[in-house]
PDB file of C-alpha atoms in Angstrom:
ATOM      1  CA  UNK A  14      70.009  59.379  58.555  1.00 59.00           C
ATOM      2  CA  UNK A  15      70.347  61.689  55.530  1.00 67.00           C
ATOM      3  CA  UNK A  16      73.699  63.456  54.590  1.00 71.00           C
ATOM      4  CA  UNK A  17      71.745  67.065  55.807  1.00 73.00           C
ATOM      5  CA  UNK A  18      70.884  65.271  58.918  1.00 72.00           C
ATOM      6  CA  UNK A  19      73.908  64.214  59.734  1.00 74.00           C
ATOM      7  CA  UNK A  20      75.810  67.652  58.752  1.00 75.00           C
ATOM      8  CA  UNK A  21      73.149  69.378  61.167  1.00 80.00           C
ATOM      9  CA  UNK A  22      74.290  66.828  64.051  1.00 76.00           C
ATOM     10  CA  UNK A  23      77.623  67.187  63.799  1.00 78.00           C
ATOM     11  CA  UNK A  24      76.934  71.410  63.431  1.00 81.00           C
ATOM     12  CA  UNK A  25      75.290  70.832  66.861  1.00 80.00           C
ATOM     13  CA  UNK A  26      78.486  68.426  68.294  1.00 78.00           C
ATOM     14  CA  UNK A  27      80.486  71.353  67.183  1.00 84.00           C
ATOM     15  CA  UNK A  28      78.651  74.414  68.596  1.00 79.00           C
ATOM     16  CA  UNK A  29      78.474  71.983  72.112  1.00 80.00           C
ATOM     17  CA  UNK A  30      81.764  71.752  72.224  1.00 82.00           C
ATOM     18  CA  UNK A  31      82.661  75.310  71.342  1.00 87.00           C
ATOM     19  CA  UNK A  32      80.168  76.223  74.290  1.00 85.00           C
ATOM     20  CA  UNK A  33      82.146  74.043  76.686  1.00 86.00           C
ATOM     21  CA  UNK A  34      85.454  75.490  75.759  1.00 87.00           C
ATOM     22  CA  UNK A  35      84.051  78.537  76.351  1.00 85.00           C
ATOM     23  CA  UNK A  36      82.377  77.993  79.660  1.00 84.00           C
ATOM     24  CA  UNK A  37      85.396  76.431  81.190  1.00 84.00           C
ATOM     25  CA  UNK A  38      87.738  79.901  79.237  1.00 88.00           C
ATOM     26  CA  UNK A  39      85.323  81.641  81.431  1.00 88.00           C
ATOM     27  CA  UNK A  40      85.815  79.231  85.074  1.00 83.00           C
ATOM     28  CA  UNK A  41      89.348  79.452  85.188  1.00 83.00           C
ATOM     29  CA  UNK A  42      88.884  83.415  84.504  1.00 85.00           C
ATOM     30  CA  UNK A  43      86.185  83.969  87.228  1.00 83.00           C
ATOM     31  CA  UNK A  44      88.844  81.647  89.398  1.00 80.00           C
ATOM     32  CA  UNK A  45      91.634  83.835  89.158  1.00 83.00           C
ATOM     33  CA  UNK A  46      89.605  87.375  89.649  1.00 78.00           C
ATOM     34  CA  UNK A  47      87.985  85.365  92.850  1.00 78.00           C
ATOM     35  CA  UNK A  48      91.972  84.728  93.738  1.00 80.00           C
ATOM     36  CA  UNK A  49      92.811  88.220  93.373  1.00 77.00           C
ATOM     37  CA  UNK A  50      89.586  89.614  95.215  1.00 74.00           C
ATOM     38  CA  UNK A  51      90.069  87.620  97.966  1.00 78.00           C
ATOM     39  CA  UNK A  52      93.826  87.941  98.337  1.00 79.00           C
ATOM     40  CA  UNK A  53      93.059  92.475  98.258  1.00 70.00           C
ATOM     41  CA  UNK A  54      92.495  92.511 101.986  1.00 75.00           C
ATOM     42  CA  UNK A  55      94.077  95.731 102.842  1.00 80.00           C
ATOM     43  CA  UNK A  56      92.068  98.799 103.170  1.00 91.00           C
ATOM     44  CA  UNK A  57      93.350 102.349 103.107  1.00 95.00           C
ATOM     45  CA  UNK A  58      93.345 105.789 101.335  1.00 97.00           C
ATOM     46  CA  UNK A  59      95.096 105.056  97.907  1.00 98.00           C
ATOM     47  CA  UNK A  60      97.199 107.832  95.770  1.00 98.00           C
ATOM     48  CA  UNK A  61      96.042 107.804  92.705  1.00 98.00           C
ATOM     49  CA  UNK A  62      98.242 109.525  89.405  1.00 98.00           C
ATOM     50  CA  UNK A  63      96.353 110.423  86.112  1.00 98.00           C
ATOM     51  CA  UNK A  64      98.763 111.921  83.485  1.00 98.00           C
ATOM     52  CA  UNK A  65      99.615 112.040  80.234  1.00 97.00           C
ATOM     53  CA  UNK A  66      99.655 114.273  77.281  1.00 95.00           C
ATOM     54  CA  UNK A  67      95.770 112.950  75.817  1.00 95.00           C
ATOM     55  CA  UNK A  68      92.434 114.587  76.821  1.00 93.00           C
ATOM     56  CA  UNK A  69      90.472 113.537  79.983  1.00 93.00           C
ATOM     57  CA  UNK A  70      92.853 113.847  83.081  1.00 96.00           C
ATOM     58  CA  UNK A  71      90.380 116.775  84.914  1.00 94.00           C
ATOM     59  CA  UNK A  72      87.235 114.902  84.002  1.00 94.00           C
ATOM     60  CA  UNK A  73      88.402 111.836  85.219  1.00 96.00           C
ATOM     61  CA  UNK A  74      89.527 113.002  88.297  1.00 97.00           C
ATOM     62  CA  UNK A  75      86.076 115.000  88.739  1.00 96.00           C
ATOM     63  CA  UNK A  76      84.318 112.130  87.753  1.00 95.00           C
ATOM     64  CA  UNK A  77      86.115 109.905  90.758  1.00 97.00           C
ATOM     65  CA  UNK A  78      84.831 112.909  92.790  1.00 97.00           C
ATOM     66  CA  UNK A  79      81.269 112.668  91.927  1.00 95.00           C
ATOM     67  CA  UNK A  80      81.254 108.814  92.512  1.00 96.00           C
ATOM     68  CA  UNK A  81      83.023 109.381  96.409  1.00 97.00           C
ATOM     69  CA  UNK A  82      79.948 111.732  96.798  1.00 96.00           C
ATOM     70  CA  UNK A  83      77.568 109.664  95.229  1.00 95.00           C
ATOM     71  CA  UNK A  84      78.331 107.233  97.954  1.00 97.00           C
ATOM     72  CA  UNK A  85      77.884 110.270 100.607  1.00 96.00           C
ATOM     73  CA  UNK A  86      81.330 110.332 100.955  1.00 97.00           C
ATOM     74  CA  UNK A  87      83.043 114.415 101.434  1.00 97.00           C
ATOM     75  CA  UNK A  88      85.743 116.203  99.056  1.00 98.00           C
ATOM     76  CA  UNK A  89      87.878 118.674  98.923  1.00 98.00           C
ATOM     77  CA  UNK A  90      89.391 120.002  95.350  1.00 97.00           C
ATOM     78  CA  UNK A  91      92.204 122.557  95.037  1.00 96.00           C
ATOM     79  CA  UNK A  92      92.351 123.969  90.498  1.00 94.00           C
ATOM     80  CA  UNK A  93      95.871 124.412  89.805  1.00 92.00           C
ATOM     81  CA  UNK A  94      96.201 126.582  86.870  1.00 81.00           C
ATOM     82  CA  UNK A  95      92.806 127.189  85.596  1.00 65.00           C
ATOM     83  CA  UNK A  96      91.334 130.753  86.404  1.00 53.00           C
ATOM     84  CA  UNK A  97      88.789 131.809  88.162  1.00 52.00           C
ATOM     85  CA  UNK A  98      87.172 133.229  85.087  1.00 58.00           C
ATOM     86  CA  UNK A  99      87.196 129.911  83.107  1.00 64.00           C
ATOM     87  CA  UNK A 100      83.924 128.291  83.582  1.00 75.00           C
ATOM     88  CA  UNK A 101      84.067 124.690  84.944  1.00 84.00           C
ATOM     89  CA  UNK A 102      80.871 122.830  83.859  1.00 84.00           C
ATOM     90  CA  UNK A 103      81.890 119.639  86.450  1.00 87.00           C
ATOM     91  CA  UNK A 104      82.197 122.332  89.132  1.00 87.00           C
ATOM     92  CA  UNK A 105      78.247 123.587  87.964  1.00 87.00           C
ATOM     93  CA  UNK A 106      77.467 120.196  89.607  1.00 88.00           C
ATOM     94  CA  UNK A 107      79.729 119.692  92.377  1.00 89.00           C
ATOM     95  CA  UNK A 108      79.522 122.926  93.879  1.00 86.00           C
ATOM     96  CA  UNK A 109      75.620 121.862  94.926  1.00 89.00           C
ATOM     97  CA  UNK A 110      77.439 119.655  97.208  1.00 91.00           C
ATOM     98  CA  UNK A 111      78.932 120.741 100.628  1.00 89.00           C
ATOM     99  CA  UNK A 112      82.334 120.383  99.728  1.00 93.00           C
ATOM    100  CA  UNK A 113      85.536 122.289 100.316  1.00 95.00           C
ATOM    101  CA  UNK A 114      86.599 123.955  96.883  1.00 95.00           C
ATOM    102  CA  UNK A 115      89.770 126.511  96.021  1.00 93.00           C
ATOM    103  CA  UNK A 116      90.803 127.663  92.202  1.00 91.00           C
ATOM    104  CA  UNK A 117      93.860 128.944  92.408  1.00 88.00           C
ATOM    105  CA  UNK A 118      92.641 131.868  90.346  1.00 71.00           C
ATOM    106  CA  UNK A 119      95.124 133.071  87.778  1.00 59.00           C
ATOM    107  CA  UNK A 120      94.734 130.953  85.049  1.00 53.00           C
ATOM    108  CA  UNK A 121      97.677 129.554  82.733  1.00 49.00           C
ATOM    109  CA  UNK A 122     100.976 130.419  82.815  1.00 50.00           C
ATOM    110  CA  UNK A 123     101.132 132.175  79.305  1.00 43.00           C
ATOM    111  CA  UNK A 124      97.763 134.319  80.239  1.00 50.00           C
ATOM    112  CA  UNK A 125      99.601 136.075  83.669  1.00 50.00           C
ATOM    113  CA  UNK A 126     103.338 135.973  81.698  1.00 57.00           C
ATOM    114  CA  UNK A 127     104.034 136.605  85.515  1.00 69.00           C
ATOM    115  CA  UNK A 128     106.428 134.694  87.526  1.00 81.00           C
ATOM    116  CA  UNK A 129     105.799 136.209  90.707  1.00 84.00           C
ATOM    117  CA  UNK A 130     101.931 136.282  90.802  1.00 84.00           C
ATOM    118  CA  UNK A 131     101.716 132.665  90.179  1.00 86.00           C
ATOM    119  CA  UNK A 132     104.264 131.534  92.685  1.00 89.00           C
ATOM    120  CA  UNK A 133     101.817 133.524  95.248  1.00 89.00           C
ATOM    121  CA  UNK A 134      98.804 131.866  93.694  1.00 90.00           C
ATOM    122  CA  UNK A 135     100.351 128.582  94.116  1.00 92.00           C
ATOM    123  CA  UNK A 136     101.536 128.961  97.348  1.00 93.00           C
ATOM    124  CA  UNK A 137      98.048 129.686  98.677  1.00 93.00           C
ATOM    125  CA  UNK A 138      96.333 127.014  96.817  1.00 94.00           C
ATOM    126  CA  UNK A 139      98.874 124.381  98.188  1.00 97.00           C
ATOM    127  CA  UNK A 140      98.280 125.665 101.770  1.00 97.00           C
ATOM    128  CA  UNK A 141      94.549 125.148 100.691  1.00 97.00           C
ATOM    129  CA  UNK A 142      95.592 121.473  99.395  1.00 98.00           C
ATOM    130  CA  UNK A 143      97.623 120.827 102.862  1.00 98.00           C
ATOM    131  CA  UNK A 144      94.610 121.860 104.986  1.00 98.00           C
ATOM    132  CA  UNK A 145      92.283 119.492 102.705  1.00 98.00           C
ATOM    133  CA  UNK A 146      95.477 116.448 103.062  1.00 98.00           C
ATOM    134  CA  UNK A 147      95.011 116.913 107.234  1.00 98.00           C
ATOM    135  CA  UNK A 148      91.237 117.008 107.460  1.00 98.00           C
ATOM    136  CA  UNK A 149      90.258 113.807 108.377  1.00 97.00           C
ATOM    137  CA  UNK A 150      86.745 114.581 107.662  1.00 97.00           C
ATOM    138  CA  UNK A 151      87.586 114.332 103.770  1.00 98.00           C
ATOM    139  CA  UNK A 152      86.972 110.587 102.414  1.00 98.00           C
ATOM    140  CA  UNK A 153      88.815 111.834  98.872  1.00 98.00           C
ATOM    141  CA  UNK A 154      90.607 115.337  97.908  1.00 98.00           C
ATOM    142  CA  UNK A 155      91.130 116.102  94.139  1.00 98.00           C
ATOM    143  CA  UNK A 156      94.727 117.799  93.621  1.00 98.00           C
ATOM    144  CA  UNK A 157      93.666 119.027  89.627  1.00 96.00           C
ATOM    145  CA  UNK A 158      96.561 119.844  87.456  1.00 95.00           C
ATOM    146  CA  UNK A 159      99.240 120.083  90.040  1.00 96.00           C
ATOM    147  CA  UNK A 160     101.742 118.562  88.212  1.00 97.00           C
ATOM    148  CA  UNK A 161     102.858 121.380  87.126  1.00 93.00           C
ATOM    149  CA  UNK A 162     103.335 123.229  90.264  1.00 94.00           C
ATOM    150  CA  UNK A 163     105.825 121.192  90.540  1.00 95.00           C
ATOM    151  CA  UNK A 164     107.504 120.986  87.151  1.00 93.00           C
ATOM    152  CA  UNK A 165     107.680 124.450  87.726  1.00 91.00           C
ATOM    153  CA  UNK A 166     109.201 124.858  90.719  1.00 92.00           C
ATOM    154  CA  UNK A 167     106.299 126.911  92.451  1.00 93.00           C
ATOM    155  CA  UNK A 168     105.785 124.030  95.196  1.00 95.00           C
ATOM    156  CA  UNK A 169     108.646 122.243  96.661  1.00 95.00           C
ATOM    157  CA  UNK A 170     108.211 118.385  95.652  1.00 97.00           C
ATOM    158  CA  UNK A 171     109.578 117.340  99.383  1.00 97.00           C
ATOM    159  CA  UNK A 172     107.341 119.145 101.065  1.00 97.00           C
ATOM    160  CA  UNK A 173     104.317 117.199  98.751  1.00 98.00           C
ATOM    161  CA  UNK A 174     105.489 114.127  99.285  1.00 98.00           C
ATOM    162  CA  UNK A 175     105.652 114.677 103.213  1.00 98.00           C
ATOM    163  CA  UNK A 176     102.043 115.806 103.133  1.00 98.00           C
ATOM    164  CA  UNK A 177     100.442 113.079 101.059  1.00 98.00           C
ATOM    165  CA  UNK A 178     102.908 110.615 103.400  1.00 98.00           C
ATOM    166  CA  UNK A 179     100.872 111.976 106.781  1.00 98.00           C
ATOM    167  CA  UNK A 180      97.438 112.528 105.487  1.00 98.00           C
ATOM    168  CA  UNK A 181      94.749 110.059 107.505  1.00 98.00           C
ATOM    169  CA  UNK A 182      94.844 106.576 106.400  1.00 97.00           C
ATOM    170  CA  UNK A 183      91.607 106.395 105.003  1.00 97.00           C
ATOM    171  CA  UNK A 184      91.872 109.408 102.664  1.00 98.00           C
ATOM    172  CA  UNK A 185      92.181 109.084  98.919  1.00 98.00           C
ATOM    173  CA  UNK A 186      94.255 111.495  96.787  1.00 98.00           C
ATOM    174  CA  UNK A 187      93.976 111.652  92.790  1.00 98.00           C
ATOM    175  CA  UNK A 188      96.863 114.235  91.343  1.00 98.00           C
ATOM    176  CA  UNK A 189      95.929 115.117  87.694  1.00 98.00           C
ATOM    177  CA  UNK A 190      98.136 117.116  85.037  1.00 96.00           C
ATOM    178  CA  UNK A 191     101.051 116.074  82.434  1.00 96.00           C
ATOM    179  CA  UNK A 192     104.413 115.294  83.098  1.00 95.00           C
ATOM    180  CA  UNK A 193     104.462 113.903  86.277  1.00 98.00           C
ATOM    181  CA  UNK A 194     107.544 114.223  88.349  1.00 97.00           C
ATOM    182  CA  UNK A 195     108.746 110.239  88.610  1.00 97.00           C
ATOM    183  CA  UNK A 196     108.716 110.327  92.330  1.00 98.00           C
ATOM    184  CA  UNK A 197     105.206 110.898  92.599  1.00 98.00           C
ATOM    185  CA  UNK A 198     104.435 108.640  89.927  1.00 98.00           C
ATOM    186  CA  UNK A 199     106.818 105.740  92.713  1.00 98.00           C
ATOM    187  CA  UNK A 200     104.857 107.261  95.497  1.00 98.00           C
ATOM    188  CA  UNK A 201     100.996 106.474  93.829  1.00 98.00           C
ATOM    189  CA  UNK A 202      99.494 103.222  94.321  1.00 98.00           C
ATOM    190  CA  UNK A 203      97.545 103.631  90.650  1.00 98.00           C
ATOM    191  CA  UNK A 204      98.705 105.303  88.081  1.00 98.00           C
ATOM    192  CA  UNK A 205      97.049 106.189  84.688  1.00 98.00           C
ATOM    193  CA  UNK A 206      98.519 107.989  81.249  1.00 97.00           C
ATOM    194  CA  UNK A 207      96.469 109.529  78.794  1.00 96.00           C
ATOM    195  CA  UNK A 208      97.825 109.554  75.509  1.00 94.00           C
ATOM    196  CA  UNK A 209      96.624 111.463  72.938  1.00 88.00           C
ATOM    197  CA  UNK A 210      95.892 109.468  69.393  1.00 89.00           C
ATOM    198  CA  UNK A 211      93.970 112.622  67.665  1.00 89.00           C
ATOM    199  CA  UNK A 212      92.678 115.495  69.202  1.00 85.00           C
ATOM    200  CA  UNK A 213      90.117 118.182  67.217  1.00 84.00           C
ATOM    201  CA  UNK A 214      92.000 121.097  68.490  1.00 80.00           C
ATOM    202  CA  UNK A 215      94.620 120.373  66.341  1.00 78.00           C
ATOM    203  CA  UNK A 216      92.576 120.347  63.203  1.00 83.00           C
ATOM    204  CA  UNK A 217      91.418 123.498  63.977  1.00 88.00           C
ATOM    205  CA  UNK A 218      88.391 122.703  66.112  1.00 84.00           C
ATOM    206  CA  UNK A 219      88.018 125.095  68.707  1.00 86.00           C
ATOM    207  CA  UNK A 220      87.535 124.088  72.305  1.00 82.00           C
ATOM    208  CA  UNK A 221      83.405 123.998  73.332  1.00 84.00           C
ATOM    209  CA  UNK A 222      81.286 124.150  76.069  1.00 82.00           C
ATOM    210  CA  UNK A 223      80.142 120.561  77.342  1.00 79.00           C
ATOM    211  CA  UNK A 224      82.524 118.971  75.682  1.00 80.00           C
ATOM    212  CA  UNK A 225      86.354 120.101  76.469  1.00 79.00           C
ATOM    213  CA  UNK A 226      84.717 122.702  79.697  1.00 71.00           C
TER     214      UNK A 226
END
Protein backbone atom coordinates (compact mmCIF):
# COMPACT_ATOMS: atom_id res chain seq x y z
CA UNK A 1 0.00 0.00 0.00
CA UNK A 2 1.38 3.41 -1.03
CA UNK A 3 2.06 6.27 1.53
CA UNK A 4 -1.27 8.24 -0.30
CA UNK A 5 -3.12 5.08 0.21
CA UNK A 6 -2.51 4.68 3.43
CA UNK A 7 -3.01 8.57 4.43
CA UNK A 8 -6.53 8.20 2.59
CA UNK A 9 -7.32 5.07 4.98
CA UNK A 10 -6.49 6.43 7.94
CA UNK A 11 -8.52 9.98 6.65
CA UNK A 12 -11.44 7.50 6.40
CA UNK A 13 -10.61 5.71 10.16
CA UNK A 14 -10.72 9.26 11.27
CA UNK A 15 -13.90 10.71 9.68
CA UNK A 16 -15.59 7.02 11.05
CA UNK A 17 -14.76 7.70 14.17
CA UNK A 18 -15.65 11.37 14.25
CA UNK A 19 -19.15 10.13 12.86
CA UNK A 20 -19.52 7.76 15.81
CA UNK A 21 -18.70 10.34 18.37
CA UNK A 22 -21.09 12.26 16.90
CA UNK A 23 -23.94 9.85 16.57
CA UNK A 24 -23.67 8.69 20.11
CA UNK A 25 -23.28 13.17 21.17
CA UNK A 26 -26.56 12.98 19.48
CA UNK A 27 -28.20 9.45 21.51
CA UNK A 28 -27.55 10.58 24.80
CA UNK A 29 -29.14 14.12 23.64
CA UNK A 30 -32.32 12.61 22.02
CA UNK A 31 -32.27 10.42 25.54
CA UNK A 32 -32.52 13.17 27.77
CA UNK A 33 -35.23 15.38 25.62
CA UNK A 34 -37.23 11.79 25.49
CA UNK A 35 -36.66 11.98 29.58
CA UNK A 36 -37.96 15.34 29.80
CA UNK A 37 -40.97 14.79 27.28
CA UNK A 38 -42.09 12.00 28.94
CA UNK A 39 -41.65 13.17 32.52
CA UNK A 40 -44.10 16.84 31.22
CA UNK A 41 -47.33 15.04 32.00
CA UNK A 42 -49.30 17.84 33.37
CA UNK A 43 -51.64 19.73 31.24
CA UNK A 44 -53.10 23.13 31.96
CA UNK A 45 -53.41 26.84 30.91
CA UNK A 46 -49.79 28.25 31.43
CA UNK A 47 -48.95 32.15 32.29
CA UNK A 48 -46.69 33.17 30.14
CA UNK A 49 -44.33 36.73 30.82
CA UNK A 50 -42.54 38.43 27.80
CA UNK A 51 -40.56 41.56 28.93
CA UNK A 52 -37.74 43.35 28.56
CA UNK A 53 -36.45 46.58 27.29
CA UNK A 54 -35.50 45.02 23.33
CA UNK A 55 -37.98 45.02 20.39
CA UNK A 56 -40.52 42.16 19.80
CA UNK A 57 -42.65 41.71 23.06
CA UNK A 58 -46.26 42.67 21.05
CA UNK A 59 -45.31 40.61 18.04
CA UNK A 60 -44.45 37.79 19.93
CA UNK A 61 -47.31 37.72 21.91
CA UNK A 62 -49.54 38.24 18.61
CA UNK A 63 -47.68 35.75 16.99
CA UNK A 64 -48.57 33.03 19.98
CA UNK A 65 -52.10 34.30 19.13
CA UNK A 66 -52.13 33.48 15.55
CA UNK A 67 -50.63 29.94 16.22
CA UNK A 68 -53.70 29.18 19.16
CA UNK A 69 -55.97 30.14 16.15
CA UNK A 70 -54.20 28.41 13.65
CA UNK A 71 -55.00 25.35 15.61
CA UNK A 72 -58.86 26.61 15.75
CA UNK A 73 -58.34 27.48 19.06
CA UNK A 74 -60.42 31.21 20.32
CA UNK A 75 -58.73 34.56 21.77
CA UNK A 76 -59.37 37.31 23.40
CA UNK A 77 -56.75 40.47 23.39
CA UNK A 78 -57.12 43.57 25.57
CA UNK A 79 -54.08 46.84 23.94
CA UNK A 80 -52.88 48.52 26.91
CA UNK A 81 -51.50 51.76 25.92
CA UNK A 82 -51.59 51.89 22.25
CA UNK A 83 -54.44 54.14 20.72
CA UNK A 84 -57.05 53.53 18.85
CA UNK A 85 -55.64 55.66 16.09
CA UNK A 86 -52.30 53.73 15.83
CA UNK A 87 -52.65 51.22 13.16
CA UNK A 88 -51.88 47.60 14.22
CA UNK A 89 -50.81 45.60 11.10
CA UNK A 90 -51.05 42.02 13.35
CA UNK A 91 -54.57 43.20 14.24
CA UNK A 92 -55.21 43.67 10.01
CA UNK A 93 -55.01 39.84 10.28
CA UNK A 94 -56.48 38.81 13.41
CA UNK A 95 -59.43 40.82 13.35
CA UNK A 96 -60.69 38.35 10.22
CA UNK A 97 -60.99 35.97 12.98
CA UNK A 98 -64.00 35.78 15.43
CA UNK A 99 -62.26 36.84 18.32
CA UNK A 100 -62.94 39.10 21.26
CA UNK A 101 -60.72 42.35 20.84
CA UNK A 102 -60.55 45.80 23.17
CA UNK A 103 -57.75 48.77 22.64
CA UNK A 104 -57.84 50.63 25.40
CA UNK A 105 -57.94 53.69 23.18
CA UNK A 106 -55.85 56.56 24.44
CA UNK A 107 -52.61 55.88 23.38
CA UNK A 108 -49.27 56.55 25.47
CA UNK A 109 -48.98 58.18 28.46
CA UNK A 110 -46.96 61.29 27.15
CA UNK A 111 -49.65 61.74 24.09
CA UNK A 112 -52.93 62.21 26.78
CA UNK A 113 -50.35 64.06 29.57
CA UNK A 114 -53.64 63.09 31.48
CA UNK A 115 -53.74 61.24 34.64
CA UNK A 116 -57.29 60.93 34.98
CA UNK A 117 -58.34 59.86 31.42
CA UNK A 118 -56.02 57.00 31.45
CA UNK A 119 -56.88 55.64 34.83
CA UNK A 120 -60.61 55.49 33.21
CA UNK A 121 -59.20 53.93 30.07
CA UNK A 122 -57.49 51.39 32.07
CA UNK A 123 -60.06 50.60 34.25
CA UNK A 124 -62.37 49.64 31.39
CA UNK A 125 -59.88 47.72 29.48
CA UNK A 126 -59.04 45.59 32.64
CA UNK A 127 -62.79 44.91 33.19
CA UNK A 128 -62.54 43.90 29.41
CA UNK A 129 -59.33 41.66 30.38
CA UNK A 130 -61.36 40.13 33.56
CA UNK A 131 -64.37 39.21 31.38
CA UNK A 132 -61.84 37.56 28.71
CA UNK A 133 -59.79 35.72 32.18
CA UNK A 134 -63.58 34.11 33.15
CA UNK A 135 -64.73 33.03 29.71
CA UNK A 136 -64.07 29.63 29.52
CA UNK A 137 -64.73 29.61 25.92
CA UNK A 138 -61.20 31.38 25.36
CA UNK A 139 -58.31 28.63 24.78
CA UNK A 140 -55.59 31.80 25.10
CA UNK A 141 -56.16 35.71 25.99
CA UNK A 142 -53.33 38.19 25.06
CA UNK A 143 -52.90 40.87 28.01
CA UNK A 144 -50.50 43.40 25.47
CA UNK A 145 -48.44 45.88 27.29
CA UNK A 146 -50.04 45.69 30.66
CA UNK A 147 -47.14 45.92 32.53
CA UNK A 148 -47.43 49.11 32.83
CA UNK A 149 -50.84 49.41 34.15
CA UNK A 150 -49.42 48.26 36.81
CA UNK A 151 -46.12 50.08 37.21
CA UNK A 152 -48.33 52.81 37.14
CA UNK A 153 -50.64 52.25 39.55
CA UNK A 154 -53.82 52.40 37.21
CA UNK A 155 -54.72 48.58 38.05
CA UNK A 156 -54.32 47.21 41.44
CA UNK A 157 -51.61 44.27 41.16
CA UNK A 158 -53.81 42.10 43.87
CA UNK A 159 -56.66 42.25 42.16
CA UNK A 160 -54.49 40.78 38.78
CA UNK A 161 -53.07 38.26 40.44
CA UNK A 162 -56.54 37.02 41.90
CA UNK A 163 -57.93 36.99 38.38
CA UNK A 164 -55.21 35.15 36.50
CA UNK A 165 -55.27 32.71 39.92
CA UNK A 166 -59.25 31.78 39.04
CA UNK A 167 -59.30 31.86 35.33
CA UNK A 168 -60.34 28.10 33.85
CA UNK A 169 -57.62 25.67 33.98
CA UNK A 170 -57.16 25.23 30.51
CA UNK A 171 -56.72 28.90 29.56
CA UNK A 172 -53.40 30.39 28.58
CA UNK A 173 -52.38 33.97 29.46
CA UNK A 174 -49.24 35.82 27.78
CA UNK A 175 -48.68 39.47 29.63
CA UNK A 176 -46.35 41.59 27.38
CA UNK A 177 -44.66 45.09 28.25
CA UNK A 178 -41.28 46.20 30.17
CA UNK A 179 -40.61 46.19 33.62
CA UNK A 180 -42.50 43.60 34.95
CA UNK A 181 -43.62 43.81 38.50
CA UNK A 182 -41.50 40.65 40.20
CA UNK A 183 -44.61 39.06 41.47
CA UNK A 184 -45.97 38.43 38.23
CA UNK A 185 -42.80 37.49 36.86
CA UNK A 186 -43.03 34.46 40.40
CA UNK A 187 -46.57 33.95 39.37
CA UNK A 188 -45.73 32.94 35.30
CA UNK A 189 -44.83 29.53 34.48
CA UNK A 190 -42.49 30.97 31.33
CA UNK A 191 -40.96 33.87 31.30
CA UNK A 192 -39.02 35.67 28.47
CA UNK A 193 -36.76 39.15 28.40
CA UNK A 194 -36.03 40.98 25.45
CA UNK A 195 -33.01 42.85 25.55
CA UNK A 196 -32.16 45.28 23.30
CA UNK A 197 -28.40 44.97 21.63
CA UNK A 198 -29.06 47.88 18.85
CA UNK A 199 -32.12 49.26 17.83
CA UNK A 200 -32.49 51.71 14.42
CA UNK A 201 -34.58 54.14 16.26
CA UNK A 202 -31.80 55.23 18.03
CA UNK A 203 -29.70 56.03 15.03
CA UNK A 204 -32.24 58.04 13.84
CA UNK A 205 -34.32 55.55 11.88
CA UNK A 206 -37.77 56.32 12.14
CA UNK A 207 -40.33 53.72 13.08
CA UNK A 208 -42.13 52.02 9.62
CA UNK A 209 -44.98 50.32 8.59
CA UNK A 210 -44.46 46.39 8.42
CA UNK A 211 -41.70 46.45 10.24
CA UNK A 212 -42.00 48.14 13.94
CA UNK A 213 -46.39 48.44 13.23
Amino acid sequence: MSNIEEEREKEKALAAAKEQKHIERQKKIKANVDERVAQATEERGVLVVITGNGKGKSTSGFGTVLRAIGHGQKAGIVQFIKGSKWECGEMNILKQFPIQHHVMGTGFTWETQSTETDIAAAKVAWQKSKEMLSDESLDIVLLDEMTYMVKYGYIELDEIIEALNNRPKMQHVLITGRACHRRLIELADTVSEVQPIKHAFKAGIKAQKGLDW
